[in-house]
Amino acid sequence: MNLTKEQILERLAQSCKNTLMETLEIKYIDFGEDYLVAQMPVTPRVHQPDGVLHGGAMVALAESVGSAASFMFLDGEHMYVRGIEISANHVKSKRDGMVYAKATFIHKGRTTQLWNIDVVDEEDMLISKVKLTTIALPKK
């Protein structure tokens, strides 16, 4: 089945209904042969009490885009994808606007995958550097 880029992004959007991704307003906006990009608005909904983007919201964005990328680039129809380890270095704060997370493969194994995920702002300034390990398990 050959789908257009728009159809694939729409399928990803539909998979977010009634999930944390919908709550955080995460949207998948672009992909290529080895990457997936998502965006998330920076609003009070994802702030810490002092008005800056919460690190946990950035980690949720990163894990969402990395897991979705594993699903896309592996056999998502026959496999479950789960995050098994994540580490993040938050290097810059952000109060408003938009952040973008781009997941790219470091290692694409049949069972485990290792992702580099950069979270950047509208000016492509690094906000957070994330490493995610996912595992693909067969659906029974």
PDB file of C-alpha atoms in Angstrom:
ATOM      1  CA  MET A   1       0.000   0.000   0.000  1.00  0.00           C
ATOM      2  CA  ASN A   2       1.567   3.274  -1.171  1.00  0.00           C
ATOM      3  CA  LEU A   3       0.437   6.271   0.828  1.00  0.00           C
ATOM      4  CA  THR A   4       1.244   9.922   0.245  1.00  0.00           C
ATOM      5  CA  LYS A   5       3.151  11.955   2.822  1.00  0.00           C
ATOM      6  CA  GLU A   6      -0.091  13.726   3.742  1.00  0.00           C
ATOM      7  CA  GLN A   7      -1.905  10.400   4.256  1.00  0.00           C
ATOM      8  CA  ILE A   8       0.877   9.091   6.509  1.00  0.00           C
ATOM      9  CA  LEU A   9       0.897  12.283   8.585  1.00  0.00           C
ATOM     10  CA  GLU A  10      -2.911  12.065   8.854  1.00  0.00           C
ATOM     11  CA  ARG A  11      -2.639   8.483  10.128  1.00  0.00           C
ATOM     12  CA  LEU A  12      -0.143   9.635  12.742  1.00  0.00           C
ATOM     13  CA  ALA A  13      -2.526  12.444  13.726  1.00  0.00           C
ATOM     14  CA  GLN A  14      -5.400   9.969  14.098  1.00  0.00           C
ATOM     15  CA  SER A  15      -3.263   7.761  16.356  1.00  0.00           C
ATOM     16  CA  CYS A  16      -2.949  10.716  18.779  1.00  0.00           C
ATOM     17  CA  LYS A  17      -6.678  11.052  19.488  1.00  0.00           C
ATOM     18  CA  ASN A  18      -7.450  10.855  23.226  1.00  0.00           C
ATOM     19  CA  THR A  19      -3.778  10.467  24.193  1.00  0.00           C
ATOM     20  CA  LEU A  20      -1.068  12.502  25.902  1.00  0.00           C
ATOM     21  CA  MET A  21       0.017  13.709  22.465  1.00  0.00           C
ATOM     22  CA  GLU A  22      -3.396  15.302  21.936  1.00  0.00           C
ATOM     23  CA  THR A  23      -3.312  16.815  25.438  1.00  0.00           C
ATOM     24  CA  LEU A  24       0.093  18.403  24.757  1.00  0.00           C
ATOM     25  CA  GLU A  25      -0.999  19.405  21.209  1.00  0.00           C
ATOM     26  CA  ILE A  26       1.878  17.468  19.620  1.00  0.00           C
ATOM     27  CA  LYS A  27       1.600  17.270  15.834  1.00  0.00           C
ATOM     28  CA  TYR A  28       3.722  15.245  13.418  1.00  0.00           C
ATOM     29  CA  ILE A  29       4.667  17.595  10.593  1.00  0.00           C
ATOM     30  CA  ASP A  30       7.394  16.038   8.417  1.00  0.00           C
ATOM     31  CA  PHE A  31       9.359  12.884   7.765  1.00  0.00           C
ATOM     32  CA  GLY A  32      11.976  11.464   5.433  1.00  0.00           C
ATOM     33  CA  GLU A  33      13.779   8.171   4.923  1.00  0.00           C
ATOM     34  CA  ASP A  34      15.332   8.200   8.383  1.00  0.00           C
ATOM     35  CA  TYR A  35      13.664  10.956  10.434  1.00  0.00           C
ATOM     36  CA  LEU A  36      10.358  12.196  11.831  1.00  0.00           C
ATOM     37  CA  VAL A  37       9.581  15.741  13.027  1.00  0.00           C
ATOM     38  CA  ALA A  38       6.892  16.817  15.497  1.00  0.00           C
ATOM     39  CA  GLN A  39       5.963  20.200  16.922  1.00  0.00           C
ATOM     40  CA  MET A  40       4.487  21.301  20.236  1.00  0.00           C
ATOM     41  CA  PRO A  41       3.255  24.770  21.208  1.00  0.00           C
ATOM     42  CA  VAL A  42       4.818  26.332  24.297  1.00  0.00           C
ATOM     43  CA  THR A  43       1.895  27.668  26.326  1.00  0.00           C
ATOM     44  CA  PRO A  44       1.011  27.754  30.031  1.00  0.00           C
ATOM     45  CA  ARG A  45      -0.341  24.213  29.544  1.00  0.00           C
ATOM     46  CA  VAL A  46       3.279  22.917  29.343  1.00  0.00           C
ATOM     47  CA  HIS A  47       4.941  25.426  31.723  1.00  0.00           C
ATOM     48  CA  GLN A  48       6.627  24.926  35.047  1.00  0.00           C
ATOM     49  CA  PRO A  49       5.199  27.165  37.809  1.00  0.00           C
ATOM     50  CA  ASP A  50       7.751  29.892  36.949  1.00  0.00           C
ATOM     51  CA  GLY A  51       6.488  30.177  33.365  1.00  0.00           C
ATOM     52  CA  VAL A  52       9.057  28.250  31.321  1.00  0.00           C
ATOM     53  CA  LEU A  53       8.680  25.068  29.322  1.00  0.00           C
ATOM     54  CA  HIS A  54       8.629  22.027  31.630  1.00  0.00           C
ATOM     55  CA  GLY A  55      11.413  19.517  31.013  1.00  0.00           C
ATOM     56  CA  GLY A  56       8.922  16.676  31.359  1.00  0.00           C
ATOM     57  CA  ALA A  57       6.860  18.096  28.498  1.00  0.00           C
ATOM     58  CA  MET A  58       9.991  18.151  26.312  1.00  0.00           C
ATOM     59  CA  VAL A  59      10.737  14.550  27.243  1.00  0.00           C
ATOM     60  CA  ALA A  60       7.138  13.579  26.433  1.00  0.00           C
ATOM     61  CA  LEU A  61       7.515  15.286  23.035  1.00  0.00           C
ATOM     62  CA  ALA A  62      10.819  13.507  22.387  1.00  0.00           C
ATOM     63  CA  GLU A  63       9.545  10.061  23.384  1.00  0.00           C
ATOM     64  CA  SER A  64       6.403  10.579  21.318  1.00  0.00           C
ATOM     65  CA  VAL A  65       8.323  11.434  18.153  1.00  0.00           C
ATOM     66  CA  GLY A  66      10.914   8.675  18.659  1.00  0.00           C
ATOM     67  CA  SER A  67       8.308   6.000  19.340  1.00  0.00           C
ATOM     68  CA  ALA A  68       6.200   7.118  16.371  1.00  0.00           C
ATOM     69  CA  ALA A  69       9.301   7.026  14.172  1.00  0.00           C
ATOM     70  CA  SER A  70      10.056   3.459  15.304  1.00  0.00           C
ATOM     71  CA  PHE A  71       6.477   2.517  14.470  1.00  0.00           C
ATOM     72  CA  MET A  72       6.783   4.145  11.023  1.00  0.00           C
ATOM     73  CA  PHE A  73      10.158   2.724  10.042  1.00  0.00           C
ATOM     74  CA  LEU A  74       9.615  -0.781  11.411  1.00  0.00           C
ATOM     75  CA  ASP A  75       6.715  -3.161  10.868  1.00  0.00           C
ATOM     76  CA  GLY A  76       4.222  -1.199  12.959  1.00  0.00           C
ATOM     77  CA  GLU A  77       1.317  -3.345  11.820  1.00  0.00           C
ATOM     78  CA  HIS A  78       2.860  -6.420  13.438  1.00  0.00           C
ATOM     79  CA  MET A  79       4.982  -4.912  16.225  1.00  0.00           C
ATOM     80  CA  TYR A  80       4.437  -3.008  19.456  1.00  0.00           C
ATOM     81  CA  VAL A  81       6.930  -0.207  20.057  1.00  0.00           C
ATOM     82  CA  ARG A  82       7.849   0.843  23.590  1.00  0.00           C
ATOM     83  CA  GLY A  83      10.382   3.278  24.963  1.00  0.00           C
ATOM     84  CA  ILE A  84      12.766   1.504  27.331  1.00  0.00           C
ATOM     85  CA  GLU A  85      15.282   4.232  28.198  1.00  0.00           C
ATOM     86  CA  ILE A  86      15.408   7.985  27.751  1.00  0.00           C
ATOM     87  CA  SER A  87      17.882  10.665  28.788  1.00  0.00           C
ATOM     88  CA  ALA A  88      17.604  14.381  28.192  1.00  0.00           C
ATOM     89  CA  ASN A  89      19.854  17.378  28.578  1.00  0.00           C
ATOM     90  CA  HIS A  90      17.886  20.627  28.700  1.00  0.00           C
ATOM     91  CA  VAL A  91      20.195  23.414  27.557  1.00  0.00           C
ATOM     92  CA  LYS A  92      17.915  26.425  27.051  1.00  0.00           C
ATOM     93  CA  SER A  93      14.609  27.599  28.481  1.00  0.00           C
ATOM     94  CA  LYS A  94      11.599  28.723  26.467  1.00  0.00           C
ATOM     95  CA  ARG A  95       8.499  30.693  27.528  1.00  0.00           C
ATOM     96  CA  ASP A  96       6.321  30.750  24.418  1.00  0.00           C
ATOM     97  CA  GLY A  97       6.195  29.941  20.727  1.00  0.00           C
ATOM     98  CA  MET A  98       6.838  26.493  19.279  1.00  0.00           C
ATOM     99  CA  VAL A  99       9.347  23.716  19.756  1.00  0.00           C
ATOM    100  CA  TYR A 100      10.217  21.066  17.181  1.00  0.00           C
ATOM    101  CA  ALA A 101      11.579  17.586  17.840  1.00  0.00           C
ATOM    102  CA  LYS A 102      13.427  15.687  15.116  1.00  0.00           C
ATOM    103  CA  ALA A 103      14.097  11.995  15.695  1.00  0.00           C
ATOM    104  CA  THR A 104      16.882  10.411  13.644  1.00  0.00           C
ATOM    105  CA  PHE A 105      18.276   6.894  13.869  1.00  0.00           C
ATOM    106  CA  ILE A 106      21.554   6.195  15.606  1.00  0.00           C
ATOM    107  CA  HIS A 107      20.912   2.422  15.456  1.00  0.00           C
ATOM    108  CA  LYS A 108      18.094   0.621  13.621  1.00  0.00           C
ATOM    109  CA  GLY A 109      17.999  -2.926  14.936  1.00  0.00           C
ATOM    110  CA  ARG A 110      15.237  -5.458  14.469  1.00  0.00           C
ATOM    111  CA  THR A 111      14.535  -5.504  18.209  1.00  0.00           C
ATOM    112  CA  THR A 112      16.045  -2.324  19.637  1.00  0.00           C
ATOM    113  CA  GLN A 113      16.431   1.110  18.127  1.00  0.00           C
ATOM    114  CA  LEU A 114      18.479   4.054  19.325  1.00  0.00           C
ATOM    115  CA  TRP A 115      17.312   7.576  18.487  1.00  0.00           C
ATOM    116  CA  ASN A 116      18.862  11.009  18.618  1.00  0.00           C
ATOM    117  CA  ILE A 117      16.185  13.631  19.189  1.00  0.00           C
ATOM    118  CA  ASP A 118      16.952  17.327  19.059  1.00  0.00           C
ATOM    119  CA  VAL A 119      14.341  19.721  20.391  1.00  0.00           C
ATOM    120  CA  VAL A 120      14.795  23.166  18.850  1.00  0.00           C
ATOM    121  CA  ASP A 121      12.910  26.453  18.748  1.00  0.00           C
ATOM    122  CA  GLU A 122      11.715  28.495  15.759  1.00  0.00           C
ATOM    123  CA  GLU A 123      15.254  29.866  15.216  1.00  0.00           C
ATOM    124  CA  ASP A 124      16.706  26.311  15.239  1.00  0.00           C
ATOM    125  CA  MET A 125      18.348  26.956  18.626  1.00  0.00           C
ATOM    126  CA  LEU A 126      18.863  23.770  20.627  1.00  0.00           C
ATOM    127  CA  ILE A 127      16.522  23.555  23.624  1.00  0.00           C
ATOM    128  CA  SER A 128      17.039  19.913  24.599  1.00  0.00           C
ATOM    129  CA  LYS A 129      19.190  16.973  23.433  1.00  0.00           C
ATOM    130  CA  VAL A 130      17.517  13.591  23.966  1.00  0.00           C
ATOM    131  CA  LYS A 131      18.584   9.985  23.477  1.00  0.00           C
ATOM    132  CA  LEU A 132      15.821   7.366  23.337  1.00  0.00           C
ATOM    133  CA  THR A 133      15.993   3.581  23.150  1.00  0.00           C
ATOM    134  CA  THR A 134      12.924   1.781  21.862  1.00  0.00           C
ATOM    135  CA  ILE A 135      12.097  -1.894  21.637  1.00  0.00           C
ATOM    136  CA  ALA A 136       9.917  -3.576  19.022  1.00  0.00           C
ATOM    137  CA  LEU A 137       7.983  -6.607  20.236  1.00  0.00           C
ATOM    138  CA  PRO A 138       5.780  -8.845  18.093  1.00  0.00           C
ATOM    139  CA  LYS A 139       2.024  -8.515  18.423  1.00  0.00           C
ATOM    140  CA  LYS A 140       0.492 -11.848  19.317  1.00  0.00           C
TER     141      LYS A 140
END
